[in-house]
């Protein structure tokens, strides 16, 4: 497979290029090595290579350079892989039905918490469309909360599996939802940070949302990565280790995302499309330990995440992941 081709990028929120470099290619390559080392130490001897690969494979196209927008703080790749390259990465063939069912079960507990939070912001029942519904874990959790849930996903193969679980899923992207459909909520829990054009998705969400409908996105917190990244090169070994731990446990080391949104950049982006942010919820990544994880590493992860979650719930700026809930503003009629 030929390597990706690149083009120069700009801030998609402020549409200019005024930015500071926060990681050069060598820094990011060092992060990839550090990530391998981190996981190798924590996995049992004899762990199949593909299970190790799962933890680092998403970094196969590590960013060339990461920059931070001087205005809104958005972290982005500059240069960036051309769009069709990313589409190829995400439309690739998925795992077996057995593995998908296991993923569904594994993801369910975390998505129950998200369904509960969304239901609480909505204030009443109604319909929700999940963009990037994948194995249907959120659809199941939303249904348990009394919501009527549908999904849309570009991965037609996985969609067949999710339909076999009894859920309505559309093939394609958000703007392929047929005209005339409308929902009380649109959720993007997983893919917003990878989209080539997040603004298009926000506008498409506004189109299918009823007035006052809720839009929620869950993203890696660019501000958290931006704050911890410099500590990876700290002269204090403990500080270095702690920064690596917090980034690695949250899939932030090597920054395998296209966009590192901050609360500020999301408020700006959503505001321009007619949304008002009503709640920001700080969180940590779901557990990454599995049957191959050494017992001490499992305990370490649980401890680290409990502490990080405690802090994240109280201060979303110190959260590795953030969920931003916004309402579509009511259209005022001219008198
Ligand atoms: Zn910006």
mmCIF file of C-alpha atoms and ligand atoms in Angstrom:
data_model
loop_
_atom_site.group_PDB
_atom_site.id
_atom_site.type_symbol
_atom_site.label_atom_id
_atom_site.label_comp_id
_atom_site.label_asym_id
_atom_site.label_seq_id
_atom_site.Cartn_x
_atom_site.Cartn_y
_atom_site.Cartn_z
ATOM 1 C CA UNK A 1 0.000 0.000 0.000
ATOM 2 C CA UNK A 2 1.458 3.401 -0.929
ATOM 3 C CA UNK A 3 2.015 5.827 1.946
ATOM 4 C CA UNK A 4 -0.435 8.645 2.523
ATOM 5 C CA UNK A 5 -0.149 11.940 0.678
ATOM 6 C CA UNK A 6 -0.419 15.193 2.546
ATOM 7 C CA UNK A 7 -1.808 18.684 2.178
ATOM 8 C CA UNK A 8 -1.533 21.807 4.298
ATOM 9 C CA UNK A 9 -4.275 22.446 6.819
ATOM 10 C CA UNK A 10 -5.810 25.345 8.729
ATOM 11 C CA UNK A 11 -7.996 25.688 11.807
ATOM 12 C CA UNK A 12 -11.455 24.471 10.755
ATOM 13 C CA UNK A 13 -13.074 26.588 13.468
ATOM 14 C CA UNK A 14 -11.351 29.958 12.880
ATOM 15 C CA UNK A 15 -10.343 29.241 9.223
ATOM 16 C CA UNK A 16 -6.835 30.673 9.513
ATOM 17 C CA UNK A 17 -3.360 29.200 9.975
ATOM 18 C CA UNK A 18 -2.157 31.216 12.966
ATOM 19 C CA UNK A 19 -0.868 28.390 15.161
ATOM 20 C CA UNK A 20 2.052 27.163 17.261
ATOM 21 C CA UNK A 21 3.783 23.820 16.749
ATOM 22 C CA UNK A 22 3.289 21.559 19.752
ATOM 23 C CA UNK A 23 4.918 18.370 18.423
ATOM 24 C CA UNK A 24 7.314 17.775 15.539
ATOM 25 C CA UNK A 25 7.574 14.455 13.708
ATOM 26 C CA UNK A 26 10.507 13.262 15.866
ATOM 27 C CA UNK A 27 8.533 13.993 19.047
ATOM 28 C CA UNK A 28 5.614 11.976 17.678
ATOM 29 C CA UNK A 29 7.838 9.068 16.653
ATOM 30 C CA UNK A 30 9.241 9.035 20.165
ATOM 31 C CA UNK A 31 5.639 8.893 21.430
ATOM 32 C CA UNK A 32 4.921 5.858 19.221
ATOM 33 C CA UNK A 33 7.963 4.043 20.698
ATOM 34 C CA UNK A 34 6.936 5.072 24.180
ATOM 35 C CA UNK A 35 3.438 3.695 23.558
ATOM 36 C CA UNK A 36 4.768 0.298 22.395
ATOM 37 C CA UNK A 37 6.990 0.112 25.453
ATOM 38 C CA UNK A 38 4.094 1.096 27.740
ATOM 39 C CA UNK A 39 1.826 -1.684 26.461
ATOM 40 C CA UNK A 40 4.516 -4.366 26.052
ATOM 41 C CA UNK A 41 5.345 -4.043 29.754
ATOM 42 C CA UNK A 42 1.698 -4.418 30.726
ATOM 43 C CA UNK A 43 0.778 -7.425 28.588
ATOM 44 C CA UNK A 44 1.453 -11.059 29.571
ATOM 45 C CA UNK A 45 4.209 -13.005 27.846
ATOM 46 C CA UNK A 46 2.747 -14.835 24.868
ATOM 47 C CA UNK A 47 0.158 -12.153 24.051
ATOM 48 C CA UNK A 48 -0.695 -12.540 20.340
ATOM 49 C CA UNK A 49 0.895 -9.788 18.267
ATOM 50 C CA UNK A 50 -2.479 -8.636 16.945
ATOM 51 C CA UNK A 51 -3.666 -7.878 20.485
ATOM 52 C CA UNK A 52 -0.641 -5.635 20.968
ATOM 53 C CA UNK A 53 -1.239 -4.197 17.508
ATOM 54 C CA UNK A 54 -4.828 -3.317 18.508
ATOM 55 C CA UNK A 55 -3.392 -0.945 21.064
ATOM 56 C CA UNK A 56 -0.971 0.816 18.773
ATOM 57 C CA UNK A 57 -2.199 0.053 15.246
ATOM 58 C CA UNK A 58 -4.333 3.185 15.143
ATOM 59 C CA UNK A 59 -1.038 5.054 15.181
ATOM 60 C CA UNK A 60 0.164 3.571 11.898
ATOM 61 C CA UNK A 61 -0.168 6.982 10.347
ATOM 62 C CA UNK A 62 1.197 9.026 13.234
ATOM 63 C CA UNK A 63 0.840 12.770 12.596
ATOM 64 C CA UNK A 64 3.698 14.496 10.761
ATOM 65 C CA UNK A 65 3.342 17.540 12.954
ATOM 66 C CA UNK A 66 0.776 18.787 15.468
ATOM 67 C CA UNK A 67 -0.101 22.449 15.856
ATOM 68 C CA UNK A 68 -2.428 24.418 18.146
ATOM 69 C CA UNK A 69 -4.641 27.241 16.867
ATOM 70 C CA UNK A 70 -3.678 30.528 18.532
ATOM 71 C CA UNK A 71 -7.335 31.585 18.852
ATOM 72 C CA UNK A 72 -9.498 28.616 19.828
ATOM 73 C CA UNK A 73 -6.850 26.114 20.962
ATOM 74 C CA UNK A 74 -7.877 23.435 18.427
ATOM 75 C CA UNK A 75 -5.066 20.916 17.956
ATOM 76 C CA UNK A 76 -4.717 19.656 14.412
ATOM 77 C CA UNK A 77 -2.348 17.902 12.023
ATOM 78 C CA UNK A 78 -0.489 20.183 9.673
ATOM 79 C CA UNK A 79 0.199 18.852 7.104
ATOM 80 C CA UNK A 80 -2.692 16.384 7.102
ATOM 81 C CA UNK A 81 -3.436 13.146 5.197
ATOM 82 C CA UNK A 82 -5.643 13.761 2.179
ATOM 83 C CA UNK A 83 -9.293 12.981 2.865
ATOM 84 C CA UNK A 84 -9.608 9.858 0.724
ATOM 85 C CA UNK A 85 -6.739 8.263 2.659
ATOM 86 C CA UNK A 86 -8.698 8.589 5.896
ATOM 87 C CA UNK A 87 -11.870 7.243 4.260
ATOM 88 C CA UNK A 88 -9.860 4.187 3.218
ATOM 89 C CA UNK A 89 -8.628 3.648 6.755
ATOM 90 C CA UNK A 90 -12.140 3.828 8.218
ATOM 91 C CA UNK A 91 -14.023 1.878 5.555
ATOM 92 C CA UNK A 92 -11.722 -1.152 5.853
ATOM 93 C CA UNK A 93 -13.132 -4.570 6.556
ATOM 94 C CA UNK A 94 -14.021 -5.339 10.169
ATOM 95 C CA UNK A 95 -13.759 -8.316 12.557
ATOM 96 C CA UNK A 96 -15.916 -11.498 12.685
ATOM 97 C CA UNK A 97 -19.531 -11.544 14.060
ATOM 98 C CA UNK A 98 -18.237 -13.253 17.228
ATOM 99 C CA UNK A 99 -15.696 -10.511 17.813
ATOM 100 C CA UNK A 100 -18.347 -7.841 17.092
ATOM 101 C CA UNK A 101 -20.716 -9.375 19.635
ATOM 102 C CA UNK A 102 -17.898 -9.385 22.219
ATOM 103 C CA UNK A 103 -17.230 -5.708 21.427
ATOM 104 C CA UNK A 104 -20.928 -4.919 21.830
ATOM 105 C CA UNK A 105 -20.906 -6.490 25.312
ATOM 106 C CA UNK A 106 -17.627 -4.796 26.296
ATOM 107 C CA UNK A 107 -18.815 -1.344 25.228
ATOM 108 C CA UNK A 108 -22.265 -1.581 26.798
ATOM 109 C CA UNK A 109 -21.447 -0.461 30.390
ATOM 110 C CA UNK A 110 -19.748 2.792 29.293
ATOM 111 C CA UNK A 111 -22.511 3.588 26.824
ATOM 112 C CA UNK A 112 -25.137 3.017 29.511
ATOM 113 C CA UNK A 113 -23.557 5.943 31.383
ATOM 114 C CA UNK A 114 -23.666 8.038 28.205
ATOM 115 C CA UNK A 115 -27.303 7.108 27.480
ATOM 116 C CA UNK A 116 -28.209 8.066 31.046
ATOM 117 C CA UNK A 117 -26.450 11.441 30.715
ATOM 118 C CA UNK A 118 -28.088 12.154 27.350
ATOM 119 C CA UNK A 119 -31.544 11.174 28.627
ATOM 120 C CA UNK A 120 -31.029 13.556 31.540
ATOM 121 C CA UNK A 121 -30.083 16.492 29.264
ATOM 122 C CA UNK A 122 -33.038 15.715 26.947
ATOM 123 C CA UNK A 123 -35.305 15.876 29.993
ATOM 124 C CA UNK A 124 -37.853 13.544 28.416
ATOM 125 C CA UNK A 125 -38.030 10.559 26.105
ATOM 126 C CA UNK A 126 -37.882 10.793 22.344
ATOM 127 C CA UNK A 127 -35.813 9.726 19.393
ATOM 128 C CA UNK A 128 -32.050 9.687 19.013
ATOM 129 C CA UNK A 129 -29.857 9.147 15.975
ATOM 130 C CA UNK A 130 -26.326 7.935 16.632
ATOM 131 C CA UNK A 131 -23.705 8.743 14.005
ATOM 132 C CA UNK A 132 -21.044 6.013 13.913
ATOM 133 C CA UNK A 133 -23.277 3.444 15.626
ATOM 134 C CA UNK A 134 -20.745 0.636 14.972
ATOM 135 C CA UNK A 135 -21.695 -2.508 16.966
ATOM 136 C CA UNK A 136 -24.855 -0.948 18.406
ATOM 137 C CA UNK A 137 -23.863 -0.717 22.079
ATOM 138 C CA UNK A 138 -25.257 2.809 22.433
ATOM 139 C CA UNK A 139 -28.417 1.873 20.524
ATOM 140 C CA UNK A 140 -28.999 -0.895 23.080
ATOM 141 C CA UNK A 141 -28.255 1.420 26.030
ATOM 142 C CA UNK A 142 -30.546 4.151 24.652
ATOM 143 C CA UNK A 143 -33.371 1.661 24.167
ATOM 144 C CA UNK A 144 -32.971 0.560 27.807
ATOM 145 C CA UNK A 145 -33.483 4.231 28.756
ATOM 146 C CA UNK A 146 -36.746 4.338 26.848
ATOM 147 C CA UNK A 147 -35.373 6.237 23.853
ATOM 148 C CA UNK A 148 -36.162 5.293 20.290
ATOM 149 C CA UNK A 149 -32.693 4.868 18.769
ATOM 150 C CA UNK A 150 -31.412 4.556 15.190
ATOM 151 C CA UNK A 151 -27.880 4.500 13.849
ATOM 152 C CA UNK A 152 -25.989 5.595 10.774
ATOM 153 C CA UNK A 153 -22.521 4.250 9.952
ATOM 154 C CA UNK A 154 -20.236 4.124 6.901
ATOM 155 C CA UNK A 155 -19.235 0.533 7.675
ATOM 156 C CA UNK A 156 -21.851 -1.517 5.793
ATOM 157 C CA UNK A 157 -20.338 -4.828 6.973
ATOM 158 C CA UNK A 158 -20.652 -3.949 10.656
ATOM 159 C CA UNK A 159 -24.130 -2.483 10.019
ATOM 160 C CA UNK A 160 -25.340 -5.937 8.916
ATOM 161 C CA UNK A 161 -24.237 -7.303 12.272
ATOM 162 C CA UNK A 162 -25.923 -4.444 14.179
ATOM 163 C CA UNK A 163 -29.193 -4.966 12.254
ATOM 164 C CA UNK A 164 -29.016 -8.649 13.186
ATOM 165 C CA UNK A 165 -29.201 -7.457 16.821
ATOM 166 C CA UNK A 166 -32.558 -5.830 16.007
ATOM 167 C CA UNK A 167 -31.568 -2.193 15.435
ATOM 168 C CA UNK A 168 -32.379 0.206 12.601
ATOM 169 C CA UNK A 169 -29.110 1.341 11.012
ATOM 170 C CA UNK A 170 -28.584 3.387 7.850
ATOM 171 C CA UNK A 171 -25.527 2.905 5.626
ATOM 172 C CA UNK A 172 -23.609 6.106 4.953
ATOM 173 C CA UNK A 173 -23.009 9.430 6.646
ATOM 174 C CA UNK A 174 -25.208 11.836 8.555
ATOM 175 C CA UNK A 175 -26.122 13.841 5.469
ATOM 176 C CA UNK A 176 -27.352 10.684 3.726
ATOM 177 C CA UNK A 177 -30.321 10.467 6.149
ATOM 178 C CA UNK A 178 -33.409 10.982 4.011
ATOM 179 C CA UNK A 179 -35.088 14.374 3.975
ATOM 180 C CA UNK A 180 -38.079 14.809 6.226
ATOM 181 C CA UNK A 181 -36.673 12.646 9.019
ATOM 182 C CA UNK A 182 -36.206 14.464 12.327
ATOM 183 C CA UNK A 183 -34.947 13.490 15.758
ATOM 184 C CA UNK A 184 -34.962 14.821 19.334
ATOM 185 C CA UNK A 185 -31.250 14.103 19.697
ATOM 186 C CA UNK A 186 -28.189 13.371 17.559
ATOM 187 C CA UNK A 187 -25.170 11.749 19.217
ATOM 188 C CA UNK A 188 -21.642 11.354 17.895
ATOM 189 C CA UNK A 189 -19.803 9.410 20.604
ATOM 190 C CA UNK A 190 -16.917 8.058 18.574
ATOM 191 C CA UNK A 191 -16.012 9.566 15.278
ATOM 192 C CA UNK A 192 -16.293 13.352 15.470
ATOM 193 C CA UNK A 193 -12.529 13.765 16.024
ATOM 194 C CA UNK A 194 -11.808 11.754 12.839
ATOM 195 C CA UNK A 195 -14.159 13.473 10.394
ATOM 196 C CA UNK A 196 -12.637 15.260 7.408
ATOM 197 C CA UNK A 197 -15.244 18.012 7.801
ATOM 198 C CA UNK A 198 -16.719 18.256 11.311
ATOM 199 C CA UNK A 199 -18.553 21.503 10.448
ATOM 200 C CA UNK A 200 -20.500 19.695 7.738
ATOM 201 C CA UNK A 201 -21.543 17.100 10.326
ATOM 202 C CA UNK A 202 -22.681 19.824 12.752
ATOM 203 C CA UNK A 203 -24.781 21.449 10.017
ATOM 204 C CA UNK A 204 -26.193 18.078 8.985
ATOM 205 C CA UNK A 205 -27.109 17.410 12.640
ATOM 206 C CA UNK A 206 -28.887 20.790 12.831
ATOM 207 C CA UNK A 207 -30.939 19.818 9.764
ATOM 208 C CA UNK A 208 -32.277 16.572 11.240
ATOM 209 C CA UNK A 209 -32.802 17.938 14.762
ATOM 210 C CA UNK A 210 -36.118 19.314 15.929
ATOM 211 C CA UNK A 211 -35.966 22.839 17.381
ATOM 212 C CA UNK A 212 -34.478 22.638 20.888
ATOM 213 C CA UNK A 213 -33.166 19.156 20.048
ATOM 214 C CA UNK A 214 -29.949 17.964 21.707
ATOM 215 C CA UNK A 215 -26.660 17.408 19.888
ATOM 216 C CA UNK A 216 -23.846 15.666 21.767
ATOM 217 C CA UNK A 217 -20.284 14.943 20.729
ATOM 218 C CA UNK A 218 -17.671 13.038 22.698
ATOM 219 C CA UNK A 219 -14.075 13.876 21.818
ATOM 220 C CA UNK A 220 -10.523 13.579 23.134
ATOM 221 C CA UNK A 221 -9.741 16.818 24.955
ATOM 222 C CA UNK A 222 -7.101 18.688 22.946
ATOM 223 C CA UNK A 223 -6.438 20.966 25.908
ATOM 224 C CA UNK A 224 -5.569 17.962 28.097
ATOM 225 C CA UNK A 225 -3.128 16.589 25.522
ATOM 226 C CA UNK A 226 -1.658 20.065 24.960
ATOM 227 C CA UNK A 227 -1.037 20.508 28.669
ATOM 228 C CA UNK A 228 0.508 17.066 29.282
ATOM 229 C CA UNK A 229 2.574 16.662 26.106
ATOM 230 C CA UNK A 230 5.420 18.981 27.205
ATOM 231 C CA UNK A 231 5.741 16.944 30.448
ATOM 232 C CA UNK A 232 6.803 13.880 28.388
ATOM 233 C CA UNK A 233 10.142 15.687 28.034
ATOM 234 C CA UNK A 234 10.299 16.839 31.661
ATOM 235 C CA UNK A 235 13.620 16.502 33.526
ATOM 236 C CA UNK A 236 11.752 14.859 36.437
ATOM 237 C CA UNK A 237 11.379 11.089 35.818
ATOM 238 C CA UNK A 238 8.206 10.905 37.927
ATOM 239 C CA UNK A 239 6.580 13.738 36.005
ATOM 240 C CA UNK A 240 7.521 12.056 32.708
ATOM 241 C CA UNK A 241 6.090 8.718 33.863
ATOM 242 C CA UNK A 242 2.873 10.295 35.148
ATOM 243 C CA UNK A 243 2.297 12.226 31.910
ATOM 244 C CA UNK A 244 2.887 9.084 29.838
ATOM 245 C CA UNK A 245 0.557 7.084 32.079
ATOM 246 C CA UNK A 246 -2.284 9.610 31.840
ATOM 247 C CA UNK A 247 -1.955 9.973 28.068
ATOM 248 C CA UNK A 248 -1.486 6.245 27.307
ATOM 249 C CA UNK A 249 -4.406 5.104 29.517
ATOM 250 C CA UNK A 250 -6.675 7.449 27.563
ATOM 251 C CA UNK A 251 -5.443 6.640 24.027
ATOM 252 C CA UNK A 252 -3.959 10.107 23.729
ATOM 253 C CA UNK A 253 -0.288 9.198 23.410
ATOM 254 C CA UNK A 254 0.744 9.657 19.713
ATOM 255 C CA UNK A 255 -2.506 11.635 19.334
ATOM 256 C CA UNK A 256 -4.170 9.222 16.860
ATOM 257 C CA UNK A 257 -6.962 11.707 16.048
ATOM 258 C CA UNK A 258 -7.493 14.215 13.327
ATOM 259 C CA UNK A 259 -8.775 17.019 15.569
ATOM 260 C CA UNK A 260 -8.015 17.819 19.195
ATOM 261 C CA UNK A 261 -11.084 19.848 20.102
ATOM 262 C CA UNK A 262 -11.138 21.970 23.211
ATOM 263 C CA UNK A 263 -14.234 23.176 25.029
ATOM 264 C CA UNK A 264 -13.619 26.642 23.593
ATOM 265 C CA UNK A 265 -13.251 25.513 19.975
ATOM 266 C CA UNK A 266 -16.399 23.369 20.216
ATOM 267 C CA UNK A 267 -18.415 26.230 21.701
ATOM 268 C CA UNK A 268 -17.343 28.377 18.745
ATOM 269 C CA UNK A 269 -17.999 25.708 16.104
ATOM 270 C CA UNK A 270 -21.399 24.761 17.511
ATOM 271 C CA UNK A 271 -22.420 28.376 18.131
ATOM 272 C CA UNK A 272 -21.876 29.271 14.484
ATOM 273 C CA UNK A 273 -24.251 26.497 13.435
ATOM 274 C CA UNK A 274 -27.081 27.638 15.694
ATOM 275 C CA UNK A 275 -26.364 25.570 18.792
ATOM 276 C CA UNK A 276 -26.020 26.614 22.398
ATOM 277 C CA UNK A 277 -23.787 24.500 24.646
ATOM 278 C CA UNK A 278 -25.778 23.476 27.732
ATOM 279 C CA UNK A 279 -23.430 21.035 29.447
ATOM 280 C CA UNK A 280 -19.820 19.836 29.278
ATOM 281 C CA UNK A 281 -19.099 16.512 30.968
ATOM 282 C CA UNK A 282 -15.518 15.425 31.632
ATOM 283 C CA UNK A 283 -14.676 11.725 31.418
ATOM 284 C CA UNK A 284 -11.909 9.166 30.929
ATOM 285 C CA UNK A 285 -11.518 6.472 28.278
ATOM 286 C CA UNK A 286 -13.303 3.133 28.847
ATOM 287 C CA UNK A 287 -11.098 0.408 30.420
ATOM 288 C CA UNK A 288 -8.496 -0.975 27.995
ATOM 289 C CA UNK A 289 -7.375 -3.986 30.094
ATOM 290 C CA UNK A 290 -8.359 -7.411 28.741
ATOM 291 C CA UNK A 291 -7.514 -11.082 29.407
ATOM 292 C CA UNK A 292 -3.921 -10.449 28.248
ATOM 293 C CA UNK A 293 -3.286 -7.609 30.677
ATOM 294 C CA UNK A 294 -1.038 -8.419 33.644
ATOM 295 C CA UNK A 295 -2.922 -8.245 36.995
ATOM 296 C CA UNK A 296 -0.776 -5.372 38.339
ATOM 297 C CA UNK A 297 -1.410 -3.384 35.147
ATOM 298 C CA UNK A 298 -5.170 -3.939 35.439
ATOM 299 C CA UNK A 299 -5.081 -2.645 39.027
ATOM 300 C CA UNK A 300 -2.879 0.279 37.968
ATOM 301 C CA UNK A 301 -5.328 1.246 35.231
ATOM 302 C CA UNK A 302 -8.322 1.046 37.560
ATOM 303 C CA UNK A 303 -6.583 3.224 40.136
ATOM 304 C CA UNK A 304 -5.351 5.785 37.620
ATOM 305 C CA UNK A 305 -8.751 6.032 35.927
ATOM 306 C CA UNK A 306 -10.661 6.329 39.214
ATOM 307 C CA UNK A 307 -8.460 9.284 40.174
ATOM 308 C CA UNK A 308 -8.637 10.887 36.720
ATOM 309 C CA UNK A 309 -12.421 10.419 36.580
ATOM 310 C CA UNK A 310 -12.786 12.043 40.014
ATOM 311 C CA UNK A 311 -10.910 15.105 38.730
ATOM 312 C CA UNK A 312 -12.551 15.064 35.266
ATOM 313 C CA UNK A 313 -16.091 15.085 36.694
ATOM 314 C CA UNK A 314 -15.275 18.226 38.679
ATOM 315 C CA UNK A 315 -13.261 20.086 36.068
ATOM 316 C CA UNK A 316 -13.792 19.309 32.395
ATOM 317 C CA UNK A 317 -10.636 21.269 31.468
ATOM 318 C CA UNK A 318 -8.639 18.587 33.360
ATOM 319 C CA UNK A 319 -10.529 15.752 31.649
ATOM 320 C CA UNK A 320 -8.849 13.505 29.042
ATOM 321 C CA UNK A 321 -12.190 13.175 27.211
ATOM 322 C CA UNK A 322 -15.110 15.584 27.061
ATOM 323 C CA UNK A 323 -18.758 15.269 26.108
ATOM 324 C CA UNK A 324 -20.312 18.499 24.924
ATOM 325 C CA UNK A 325 -24.116 18.765 24.947
ATOM 326 C CA UNK A 326 -25.743 21.525 22.908
ATOM 327 C CA UNK A 327 -29.305 22.508 22.060
ATOM 328 C CA UNK A 328 -30.449 23.664 18.675
ATOM 329 C CA UNK A 329 -31.660 27.211 19.256
ATOM 330 C CA UNK A 330 -35.338 27.874 18.632
ATOM 331 C CA UNK A 331 -35.872 29.827 15.449
ATOM 332 C CA UNK A 332 -37.378 33.215 16.304
ATOM 333 C CA UNK A 333 -40.201 34.253 14.011
ATOM 334 C CA UNK A 334 -40.029 37.794 12.653
ATOM 335 C CA UNK A 335 -42.910 39.833 14.038
HETATM 336 ZN ZN1 LIG B 1 -9.066 28.074 15.792
#
